[in-house]
PDB file of C-alpha atoms in Angstrom:
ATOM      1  CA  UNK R   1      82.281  84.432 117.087  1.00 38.00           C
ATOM      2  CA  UNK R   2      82.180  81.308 115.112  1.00 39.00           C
ATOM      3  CA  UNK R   3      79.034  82.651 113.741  1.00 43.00           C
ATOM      4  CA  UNK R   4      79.599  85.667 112.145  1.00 45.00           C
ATOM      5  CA  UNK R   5      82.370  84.383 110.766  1.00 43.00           C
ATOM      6  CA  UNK R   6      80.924  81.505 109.303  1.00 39.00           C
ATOM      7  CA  UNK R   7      78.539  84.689 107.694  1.00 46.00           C
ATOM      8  CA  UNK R   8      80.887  85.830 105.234  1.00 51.00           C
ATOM      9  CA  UNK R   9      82.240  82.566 104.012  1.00 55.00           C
ATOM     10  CA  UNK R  10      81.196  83.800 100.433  1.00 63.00           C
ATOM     11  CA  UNK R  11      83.937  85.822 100.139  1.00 66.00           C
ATOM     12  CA  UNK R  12      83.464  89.497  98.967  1.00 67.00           C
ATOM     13  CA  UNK R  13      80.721  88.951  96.451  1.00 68.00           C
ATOM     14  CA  UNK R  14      78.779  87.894  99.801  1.00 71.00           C
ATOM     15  CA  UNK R  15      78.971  91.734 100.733  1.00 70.00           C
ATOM     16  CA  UNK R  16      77.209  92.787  97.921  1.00 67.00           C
ATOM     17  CA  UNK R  17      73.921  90.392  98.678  1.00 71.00           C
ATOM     18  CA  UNK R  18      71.608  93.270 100.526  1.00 68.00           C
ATOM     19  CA  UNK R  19      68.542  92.021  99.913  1.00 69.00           C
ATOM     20  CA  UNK R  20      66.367  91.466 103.047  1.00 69.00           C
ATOM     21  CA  UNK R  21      69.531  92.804 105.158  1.00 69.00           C
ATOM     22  CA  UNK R  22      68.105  96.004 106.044  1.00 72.00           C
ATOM     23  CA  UNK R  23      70.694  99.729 106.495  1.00 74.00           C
ATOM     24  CA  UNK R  24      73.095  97.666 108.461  1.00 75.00           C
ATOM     25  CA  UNK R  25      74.385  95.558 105.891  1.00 79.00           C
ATOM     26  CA  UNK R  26      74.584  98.164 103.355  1.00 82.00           C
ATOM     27  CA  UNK R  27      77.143 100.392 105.992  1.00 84.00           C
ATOM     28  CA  UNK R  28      78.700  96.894 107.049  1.00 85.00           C
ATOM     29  CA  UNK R  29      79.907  96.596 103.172  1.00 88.00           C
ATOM     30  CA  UNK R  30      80.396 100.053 102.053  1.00 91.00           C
ATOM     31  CA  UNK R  31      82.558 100.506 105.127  1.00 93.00           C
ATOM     32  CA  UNK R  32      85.109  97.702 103.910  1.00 92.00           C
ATOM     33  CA  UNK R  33      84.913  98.556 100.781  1.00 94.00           C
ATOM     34  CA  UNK R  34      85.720 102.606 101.556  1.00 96.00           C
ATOM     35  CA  UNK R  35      88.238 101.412 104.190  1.00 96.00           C
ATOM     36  CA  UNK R  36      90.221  99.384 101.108  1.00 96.00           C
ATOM     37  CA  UNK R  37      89.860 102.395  99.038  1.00 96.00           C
ATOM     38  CA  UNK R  38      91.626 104.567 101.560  1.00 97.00           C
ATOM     39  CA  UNK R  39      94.475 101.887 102.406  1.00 97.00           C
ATOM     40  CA  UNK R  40      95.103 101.950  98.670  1.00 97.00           C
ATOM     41  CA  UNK R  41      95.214 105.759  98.807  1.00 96.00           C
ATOM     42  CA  UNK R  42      97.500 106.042 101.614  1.00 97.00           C
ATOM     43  CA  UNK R  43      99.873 104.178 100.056  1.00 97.00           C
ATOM     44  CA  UNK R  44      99.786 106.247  96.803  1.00 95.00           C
ATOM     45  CA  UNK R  45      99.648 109.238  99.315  1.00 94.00           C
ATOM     46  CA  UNK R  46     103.137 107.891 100.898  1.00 96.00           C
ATOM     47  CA  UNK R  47     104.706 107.434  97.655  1.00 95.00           C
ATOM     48  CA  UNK R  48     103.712 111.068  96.065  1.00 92.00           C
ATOM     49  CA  UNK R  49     104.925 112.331  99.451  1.00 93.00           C
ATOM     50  CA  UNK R  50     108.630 110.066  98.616  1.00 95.00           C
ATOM     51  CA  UNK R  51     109.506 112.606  96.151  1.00 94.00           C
ATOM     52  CA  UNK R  52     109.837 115.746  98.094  1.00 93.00           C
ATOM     53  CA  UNK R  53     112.933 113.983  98.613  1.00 95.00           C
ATOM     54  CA  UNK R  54     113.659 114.416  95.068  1.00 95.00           C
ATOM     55  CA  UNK R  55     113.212 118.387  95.156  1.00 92.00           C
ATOM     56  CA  UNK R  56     111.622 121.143  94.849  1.00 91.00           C
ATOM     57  CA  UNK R  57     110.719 121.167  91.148  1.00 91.00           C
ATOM     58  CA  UNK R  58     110.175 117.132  91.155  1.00 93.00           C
ATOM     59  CA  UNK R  59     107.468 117.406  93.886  1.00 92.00           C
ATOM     60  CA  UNK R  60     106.040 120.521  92.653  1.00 89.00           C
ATOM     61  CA  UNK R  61     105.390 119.599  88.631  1.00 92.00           C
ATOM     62  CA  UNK R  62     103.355 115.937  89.976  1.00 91.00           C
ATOM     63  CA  UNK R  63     101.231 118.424  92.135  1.00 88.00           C
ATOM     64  CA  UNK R  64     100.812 120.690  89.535  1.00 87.00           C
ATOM     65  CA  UNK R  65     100.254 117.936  86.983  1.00 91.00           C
ATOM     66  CA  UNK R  66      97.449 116.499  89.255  1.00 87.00           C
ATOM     67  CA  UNK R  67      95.920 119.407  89.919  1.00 83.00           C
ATOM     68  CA  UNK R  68      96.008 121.792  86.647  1.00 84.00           C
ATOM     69  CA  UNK R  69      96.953 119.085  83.786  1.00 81.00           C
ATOM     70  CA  UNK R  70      97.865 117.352  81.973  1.00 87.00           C
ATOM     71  CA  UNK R  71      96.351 114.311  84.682  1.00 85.00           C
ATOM     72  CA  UNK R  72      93.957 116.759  86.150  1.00 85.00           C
ATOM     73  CA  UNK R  73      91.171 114.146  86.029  1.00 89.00           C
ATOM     74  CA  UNK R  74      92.839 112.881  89.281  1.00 88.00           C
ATOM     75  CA  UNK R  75      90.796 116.073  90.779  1.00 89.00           C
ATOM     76  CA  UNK R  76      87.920 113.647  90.154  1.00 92.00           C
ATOM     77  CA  UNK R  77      89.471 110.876  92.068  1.00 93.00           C
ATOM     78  CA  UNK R  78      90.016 113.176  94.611  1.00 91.00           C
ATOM     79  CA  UNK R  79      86.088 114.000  94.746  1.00 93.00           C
ATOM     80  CA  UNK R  80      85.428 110.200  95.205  1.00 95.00           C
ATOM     81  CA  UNK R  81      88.133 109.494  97.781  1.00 95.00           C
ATOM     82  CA  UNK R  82      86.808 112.910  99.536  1.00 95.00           C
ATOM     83  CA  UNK R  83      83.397 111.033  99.377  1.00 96.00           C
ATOM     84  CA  UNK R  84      84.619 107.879 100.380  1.00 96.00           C
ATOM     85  CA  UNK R  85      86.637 109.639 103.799  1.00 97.00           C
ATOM     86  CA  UNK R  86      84.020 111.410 104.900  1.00 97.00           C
ATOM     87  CA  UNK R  87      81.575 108.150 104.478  1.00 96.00           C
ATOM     88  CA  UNK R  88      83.840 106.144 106.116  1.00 97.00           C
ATOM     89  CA  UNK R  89      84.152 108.367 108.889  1.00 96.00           C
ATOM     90  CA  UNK R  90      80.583 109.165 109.777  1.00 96.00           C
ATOM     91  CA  UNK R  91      79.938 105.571 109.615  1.00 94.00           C
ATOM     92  CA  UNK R  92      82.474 104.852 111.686  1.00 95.00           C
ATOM     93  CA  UNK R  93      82.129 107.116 114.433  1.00 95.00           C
ATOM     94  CA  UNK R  94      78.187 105.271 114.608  1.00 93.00           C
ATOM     95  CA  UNK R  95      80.182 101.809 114.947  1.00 90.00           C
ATOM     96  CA  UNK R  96      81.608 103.901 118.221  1.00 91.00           C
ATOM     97  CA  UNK R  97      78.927 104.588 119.801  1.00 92.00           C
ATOM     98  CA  UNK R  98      77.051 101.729 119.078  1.00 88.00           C
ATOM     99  CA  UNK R  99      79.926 100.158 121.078  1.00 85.00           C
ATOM    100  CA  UNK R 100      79.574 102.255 123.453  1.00 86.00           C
ATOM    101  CA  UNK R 101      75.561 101.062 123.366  1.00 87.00           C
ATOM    102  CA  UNK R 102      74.174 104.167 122.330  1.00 88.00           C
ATOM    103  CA  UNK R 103      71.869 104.079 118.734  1.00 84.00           C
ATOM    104  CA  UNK R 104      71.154 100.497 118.956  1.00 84.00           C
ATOM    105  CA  UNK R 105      67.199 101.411 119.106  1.00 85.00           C
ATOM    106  CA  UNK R 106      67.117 103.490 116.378  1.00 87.00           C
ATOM    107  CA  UNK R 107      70.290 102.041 114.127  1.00 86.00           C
ATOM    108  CA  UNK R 108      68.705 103.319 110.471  1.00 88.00           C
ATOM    109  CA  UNK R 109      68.248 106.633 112.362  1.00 92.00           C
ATOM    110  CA  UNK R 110      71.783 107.380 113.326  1.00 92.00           C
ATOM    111  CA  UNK R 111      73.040 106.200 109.896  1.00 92.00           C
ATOM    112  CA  UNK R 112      71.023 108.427 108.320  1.00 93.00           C
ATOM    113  CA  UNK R 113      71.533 111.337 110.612  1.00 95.00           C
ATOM    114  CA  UNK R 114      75.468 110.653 110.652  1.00 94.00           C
ATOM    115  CA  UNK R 115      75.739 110.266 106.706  1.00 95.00           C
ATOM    116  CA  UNK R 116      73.461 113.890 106.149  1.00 96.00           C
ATOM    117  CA  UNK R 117      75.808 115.753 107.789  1.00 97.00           C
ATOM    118  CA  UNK R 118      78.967 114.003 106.896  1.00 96.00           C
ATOM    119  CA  UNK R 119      77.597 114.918 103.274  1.00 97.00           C
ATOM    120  CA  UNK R 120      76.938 118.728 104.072  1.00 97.00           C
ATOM    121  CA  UNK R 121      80.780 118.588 105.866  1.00 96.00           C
ATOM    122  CA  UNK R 122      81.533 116.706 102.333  1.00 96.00           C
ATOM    123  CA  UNK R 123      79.920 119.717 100.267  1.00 96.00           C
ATOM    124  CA  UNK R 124      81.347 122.456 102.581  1.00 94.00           C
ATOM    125  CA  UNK R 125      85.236 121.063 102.143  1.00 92.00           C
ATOM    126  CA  UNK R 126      84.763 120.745  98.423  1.00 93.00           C
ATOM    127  CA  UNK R 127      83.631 123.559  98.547  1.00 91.00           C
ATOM    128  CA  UNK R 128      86.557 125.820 100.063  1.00 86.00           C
ATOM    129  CA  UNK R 129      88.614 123.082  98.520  1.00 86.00           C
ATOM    130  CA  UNK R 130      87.972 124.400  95.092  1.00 86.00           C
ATOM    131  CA  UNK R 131      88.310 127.479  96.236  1.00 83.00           C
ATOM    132  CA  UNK R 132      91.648 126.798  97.025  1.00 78.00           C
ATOM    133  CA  UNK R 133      92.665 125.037  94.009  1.00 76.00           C
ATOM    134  CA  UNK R 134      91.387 127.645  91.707  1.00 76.00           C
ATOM    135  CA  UNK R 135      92.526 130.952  93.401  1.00 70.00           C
TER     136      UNK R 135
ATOM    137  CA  UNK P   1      73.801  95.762 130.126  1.00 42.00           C
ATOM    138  CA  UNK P   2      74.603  92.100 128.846  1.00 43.00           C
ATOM    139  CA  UNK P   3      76.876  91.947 125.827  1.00 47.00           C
ATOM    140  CA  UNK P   4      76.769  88.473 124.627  1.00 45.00           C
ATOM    141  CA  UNK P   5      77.653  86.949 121.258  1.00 45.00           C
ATOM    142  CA  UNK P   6      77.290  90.189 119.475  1.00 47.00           C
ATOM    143  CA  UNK P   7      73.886  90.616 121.160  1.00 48.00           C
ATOM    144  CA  UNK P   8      73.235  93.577 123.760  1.00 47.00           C
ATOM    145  CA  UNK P   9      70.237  92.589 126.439  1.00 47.00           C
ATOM    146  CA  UNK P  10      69.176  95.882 127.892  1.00 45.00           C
ATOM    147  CA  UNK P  11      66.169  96.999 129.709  1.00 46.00           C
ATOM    148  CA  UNK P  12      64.731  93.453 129.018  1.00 44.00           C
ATOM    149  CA  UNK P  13      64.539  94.181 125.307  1.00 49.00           C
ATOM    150  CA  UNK P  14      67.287  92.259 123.298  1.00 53.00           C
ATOM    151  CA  UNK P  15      69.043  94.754 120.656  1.00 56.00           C
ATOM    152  CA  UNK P  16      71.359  93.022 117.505  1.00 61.00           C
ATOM    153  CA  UNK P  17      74.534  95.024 117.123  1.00 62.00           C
ATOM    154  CA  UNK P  18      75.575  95.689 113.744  1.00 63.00           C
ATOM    155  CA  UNK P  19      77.482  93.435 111.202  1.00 69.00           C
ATOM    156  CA  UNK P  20      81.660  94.553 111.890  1.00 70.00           C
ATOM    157  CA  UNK P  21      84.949  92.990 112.052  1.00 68.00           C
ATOM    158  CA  UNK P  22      84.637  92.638 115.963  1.00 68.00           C
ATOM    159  CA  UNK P  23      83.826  88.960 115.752  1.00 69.00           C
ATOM    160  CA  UNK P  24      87.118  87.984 113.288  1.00 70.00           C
ATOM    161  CA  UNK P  25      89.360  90.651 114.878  1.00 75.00           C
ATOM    162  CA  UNK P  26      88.715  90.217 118.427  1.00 78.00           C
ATOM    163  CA  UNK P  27      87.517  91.758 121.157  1.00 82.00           C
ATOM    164  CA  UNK P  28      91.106  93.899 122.258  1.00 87.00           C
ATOM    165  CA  UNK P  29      92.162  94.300 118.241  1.00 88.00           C
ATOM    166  CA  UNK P  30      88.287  95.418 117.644  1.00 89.00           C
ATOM    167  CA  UNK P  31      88.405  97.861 120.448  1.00 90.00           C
ATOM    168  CA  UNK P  32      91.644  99.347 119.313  1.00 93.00           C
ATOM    169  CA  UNK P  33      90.828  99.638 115.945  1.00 94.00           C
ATOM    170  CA  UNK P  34      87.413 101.966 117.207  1.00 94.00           C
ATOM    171  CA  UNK P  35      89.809 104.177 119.370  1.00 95.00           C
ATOM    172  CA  UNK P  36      92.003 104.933 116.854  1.00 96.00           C
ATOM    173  CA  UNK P  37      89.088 105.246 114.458  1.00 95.00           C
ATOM    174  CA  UNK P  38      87.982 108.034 116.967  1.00 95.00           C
ATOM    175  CA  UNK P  39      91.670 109.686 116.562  1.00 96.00           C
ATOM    176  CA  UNK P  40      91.710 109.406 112.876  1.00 97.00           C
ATOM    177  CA  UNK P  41      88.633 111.736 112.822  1.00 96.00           C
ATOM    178  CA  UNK P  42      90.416 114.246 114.776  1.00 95.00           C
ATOM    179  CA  UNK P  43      93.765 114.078 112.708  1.00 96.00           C
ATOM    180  CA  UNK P  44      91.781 113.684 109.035  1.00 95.00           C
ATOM    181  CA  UNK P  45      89.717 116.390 110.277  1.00 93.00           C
ATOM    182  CA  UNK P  46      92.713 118.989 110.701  1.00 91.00           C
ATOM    183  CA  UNK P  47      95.072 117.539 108.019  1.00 91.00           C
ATOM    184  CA  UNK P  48      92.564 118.143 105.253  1.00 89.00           C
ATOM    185  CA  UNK P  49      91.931 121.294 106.196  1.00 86.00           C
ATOM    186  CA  UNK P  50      95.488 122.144 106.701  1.00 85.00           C
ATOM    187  CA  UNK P  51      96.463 120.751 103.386  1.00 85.00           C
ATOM    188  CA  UNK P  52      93.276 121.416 101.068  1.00 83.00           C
ATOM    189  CA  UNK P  53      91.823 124.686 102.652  1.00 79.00           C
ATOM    190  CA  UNK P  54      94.206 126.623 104.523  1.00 67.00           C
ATOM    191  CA  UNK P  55      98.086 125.811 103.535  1.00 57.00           C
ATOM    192  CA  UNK P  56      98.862 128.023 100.502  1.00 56.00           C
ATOM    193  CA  UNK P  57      98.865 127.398  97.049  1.00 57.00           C
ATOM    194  CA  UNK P  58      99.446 123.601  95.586  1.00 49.00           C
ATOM    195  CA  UNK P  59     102.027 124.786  92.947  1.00 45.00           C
ATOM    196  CA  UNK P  60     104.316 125.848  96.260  1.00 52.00           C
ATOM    197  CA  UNK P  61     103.003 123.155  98.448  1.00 78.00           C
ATOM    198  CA  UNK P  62     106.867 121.690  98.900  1.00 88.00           C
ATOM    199  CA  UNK P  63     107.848 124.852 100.422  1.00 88.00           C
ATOM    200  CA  UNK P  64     104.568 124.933 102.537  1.00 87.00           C
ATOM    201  CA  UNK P  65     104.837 121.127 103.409  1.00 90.00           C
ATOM    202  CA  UNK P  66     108.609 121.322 104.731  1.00 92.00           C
ATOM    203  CA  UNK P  67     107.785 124.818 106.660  1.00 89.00           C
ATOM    204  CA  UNK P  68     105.094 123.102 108.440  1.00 89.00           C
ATOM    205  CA  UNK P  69     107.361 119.963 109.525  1.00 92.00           C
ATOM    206  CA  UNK P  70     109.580 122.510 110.585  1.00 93.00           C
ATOM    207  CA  UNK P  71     107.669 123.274 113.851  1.00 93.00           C
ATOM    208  CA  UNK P  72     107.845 120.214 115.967  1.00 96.00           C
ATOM    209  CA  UNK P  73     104.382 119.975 117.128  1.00 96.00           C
ATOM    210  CA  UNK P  74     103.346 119.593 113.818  1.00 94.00           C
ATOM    211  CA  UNK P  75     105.910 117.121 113.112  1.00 96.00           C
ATOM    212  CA  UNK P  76     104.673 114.681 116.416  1.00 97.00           C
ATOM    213  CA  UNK P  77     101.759 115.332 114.984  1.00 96.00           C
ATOM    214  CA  UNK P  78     102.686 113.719 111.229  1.00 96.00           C
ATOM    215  CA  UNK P  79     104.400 111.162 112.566  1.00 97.00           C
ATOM    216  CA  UNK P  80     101.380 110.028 115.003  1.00 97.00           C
ATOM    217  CA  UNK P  81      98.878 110.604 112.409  1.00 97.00           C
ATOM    218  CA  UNK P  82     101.431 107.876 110.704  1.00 98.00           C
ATOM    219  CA  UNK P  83     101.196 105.340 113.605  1.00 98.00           C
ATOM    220  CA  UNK P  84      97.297 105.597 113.669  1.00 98.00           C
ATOM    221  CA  UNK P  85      96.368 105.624 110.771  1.00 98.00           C
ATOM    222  CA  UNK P  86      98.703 103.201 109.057  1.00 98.00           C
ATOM    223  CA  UNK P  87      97.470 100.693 112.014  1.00 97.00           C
ATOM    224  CA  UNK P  88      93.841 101.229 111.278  1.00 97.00           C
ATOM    225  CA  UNK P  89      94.297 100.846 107.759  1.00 97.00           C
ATOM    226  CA  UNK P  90      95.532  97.291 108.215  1.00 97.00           C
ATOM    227  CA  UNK P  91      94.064  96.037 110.914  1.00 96.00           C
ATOM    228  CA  UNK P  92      90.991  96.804 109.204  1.00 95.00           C
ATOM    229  CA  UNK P  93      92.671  94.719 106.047  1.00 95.00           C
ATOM    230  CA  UNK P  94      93.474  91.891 108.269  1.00 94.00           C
ATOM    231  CA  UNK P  95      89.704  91.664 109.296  1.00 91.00           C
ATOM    232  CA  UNK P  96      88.740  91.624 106.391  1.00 90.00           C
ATOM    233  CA  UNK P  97      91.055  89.223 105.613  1.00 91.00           C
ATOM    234  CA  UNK P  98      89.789  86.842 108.451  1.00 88.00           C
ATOM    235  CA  UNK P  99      86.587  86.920 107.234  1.00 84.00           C
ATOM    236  CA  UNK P 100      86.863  85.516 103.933  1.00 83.00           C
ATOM    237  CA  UNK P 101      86.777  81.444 105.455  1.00 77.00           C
ATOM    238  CA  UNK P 102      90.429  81.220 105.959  1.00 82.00           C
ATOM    239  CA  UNK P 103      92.159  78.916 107.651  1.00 89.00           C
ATOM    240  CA  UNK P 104      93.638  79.261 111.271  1.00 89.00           C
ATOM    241  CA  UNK P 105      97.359  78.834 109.704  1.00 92.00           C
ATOM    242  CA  UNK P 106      96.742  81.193 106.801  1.00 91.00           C
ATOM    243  CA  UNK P 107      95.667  83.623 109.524  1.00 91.00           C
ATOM    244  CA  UNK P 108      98.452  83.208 111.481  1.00 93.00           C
ATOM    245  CA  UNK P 109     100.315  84.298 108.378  1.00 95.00           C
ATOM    246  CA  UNK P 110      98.728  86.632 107.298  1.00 94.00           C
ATOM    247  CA  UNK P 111      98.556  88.816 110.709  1.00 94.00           C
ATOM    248  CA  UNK P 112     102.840  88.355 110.835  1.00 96.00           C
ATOM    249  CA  UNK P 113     102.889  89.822 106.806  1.00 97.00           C
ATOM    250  CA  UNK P 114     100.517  92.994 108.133  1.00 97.00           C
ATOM    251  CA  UNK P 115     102.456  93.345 111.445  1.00 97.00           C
ATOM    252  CA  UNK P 116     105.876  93.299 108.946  1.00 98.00           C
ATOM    253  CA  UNK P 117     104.272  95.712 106.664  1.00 98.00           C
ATOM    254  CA  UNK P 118     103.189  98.001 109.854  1.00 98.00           C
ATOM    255  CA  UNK P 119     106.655  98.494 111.058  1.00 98.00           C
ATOM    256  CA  UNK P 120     108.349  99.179 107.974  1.00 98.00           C
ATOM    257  CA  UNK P 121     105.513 101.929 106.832  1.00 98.00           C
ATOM    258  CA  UNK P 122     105.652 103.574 110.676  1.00 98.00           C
ATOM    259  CA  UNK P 123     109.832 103.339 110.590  1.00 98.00           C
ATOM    260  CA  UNK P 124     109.973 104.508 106.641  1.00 97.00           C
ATOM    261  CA  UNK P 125     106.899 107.447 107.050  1.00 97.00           C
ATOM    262  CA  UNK P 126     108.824 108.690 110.554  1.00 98.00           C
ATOM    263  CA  UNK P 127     112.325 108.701 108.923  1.00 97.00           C
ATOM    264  CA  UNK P 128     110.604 110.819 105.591  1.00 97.00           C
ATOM    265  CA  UNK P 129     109.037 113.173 108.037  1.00 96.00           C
ATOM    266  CA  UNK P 130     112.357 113.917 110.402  1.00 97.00           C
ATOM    267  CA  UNK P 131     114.260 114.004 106.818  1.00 97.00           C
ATOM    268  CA  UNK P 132     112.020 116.013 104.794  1.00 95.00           C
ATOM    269  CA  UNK P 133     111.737 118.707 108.463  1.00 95.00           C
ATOM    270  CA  UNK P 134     115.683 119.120 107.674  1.00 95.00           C
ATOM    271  CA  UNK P 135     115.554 120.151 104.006  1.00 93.00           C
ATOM    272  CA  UNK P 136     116.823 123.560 103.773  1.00 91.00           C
ATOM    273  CA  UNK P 137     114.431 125.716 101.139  1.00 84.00           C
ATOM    274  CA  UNK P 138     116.362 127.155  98.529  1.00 74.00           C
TER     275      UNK P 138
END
């Protein structure tokens, strides 16, 4: 324990040293940094959802102002925290099994494997989520 | 199956685990923050499609948000999704935390901040949800 703590004693600009860390690394730091990215969003995500207190037309005009202008560029936020999720996620659900001792042989594999399709789920939802959004 | 020091000896070949917050968080918060990783795919899984794919248009989304509390399996559902995912969220942050070389004290601290911050979200998302299932449409 002592040990990989002692590890990242460098703080956070220790995550971003990947050189001659191999696949593991690289998911070990992009899944902290993702997982701080969606903290911060859930907490913007609780505070949006405050104001249907406030009404009807309150909670409707910062939807519609997020999503059709005049701060539509928060669609592209949206993009990157969709990107971000689904990382996360995939990632994530390796970390499980890999508890659970399965992948340990063929770690890059299952990272790779995971992340493709949590990319083609990432295409397919932004997909149909545009499709949504633009109807 | 040996698991020792992050280290998994199996079928005489010795396999590293991967770099996560298991050694800073501890073996029970570690193992609870994996389980309800697990539920968090199931409940992102069906909220986003819910919300982005399949839950009317965003310009009425307050009348399709409250309509959808209104059922109460939906609303146990909200309010779990609250629980979970508000606990992973920062139990992951207090790893993280950990892991940056501080001290035992400053730990100490910091996990009764996160716990505080934990029951006020769960008690202040589950009160919006119950209120916000009430509001009569006009």
């Amino acid at each position: 324990m002592e040990k990989n703590t002692s590890e990242s004693k460098e703080g956070i600009l220790g995550w971003a040293k990947f050189k001659g860390k191999g696949v593991g690394y690289f998911g070990f730091t992009f899944q902290r940094v993702s997982g701080v990215v969606i903290l911060f969003y859930l907490y913007l995500h609780y505070t949006v959802l405050s104001n249907l207190l406030h009404g009807q037309a309150t909670y409707n005009s910062i939807v519609q102002s997020i999503t059709y202008g005049p701060y539509d560029l928060f669609i592209v936020f949206d993009i990157l925290l969709a990107l971000v999720i689904f990382y996360h996620g995939a990632n994530g659900i390796r970390l499980a099994l890999n508890e659970m001792g399965i992948g340990l042989k063929h770690n890059k594999a299952f990272f790779v494997i995971f992340e493709s399709i949590s990319m083609v789920l990432l295409l397919l939802f932004l997909y149909y989520a545009w499709l949504f959004v633009a109807a | 199956m040996v698991i020792c020091g992050g280290v998994i000896k199996m079928e005489n070949k010795t396999l590293k685990k991967p770099m996560t917050s298991r050694g800073t968080l501890g073996t029970v918060s570690w193992f609870f923050q994996v389980i309800s990783g697990l539920f968090l795919v199931f409940f992102v899984g069906v909220h986003l499609y819910l919300a982005h794919i399949d839950f009317g248009h965003p310009i009425v989304f307050y009348d399709s948000v409250i309509n959808n509390l209104k059922n109460p399996w939906w609303l146990l559902f909200y309010i779990a999704f609250v629980w979970v995912v508000t606990y992973h969220g920062l139990n992951g942050l207090k790893g993280i935390l950990y892991d940056m070389g501080t001290r035992p004290k400053t730990r100490k601290y910091i996990a009764y901040i996160l716990v505080a911050v934990y029951i006020v979200t769960v008690i202040y998302g589950t009160i919006l949800a119950i209120i916000v299932s009430q509001i009569v449409i006009p």
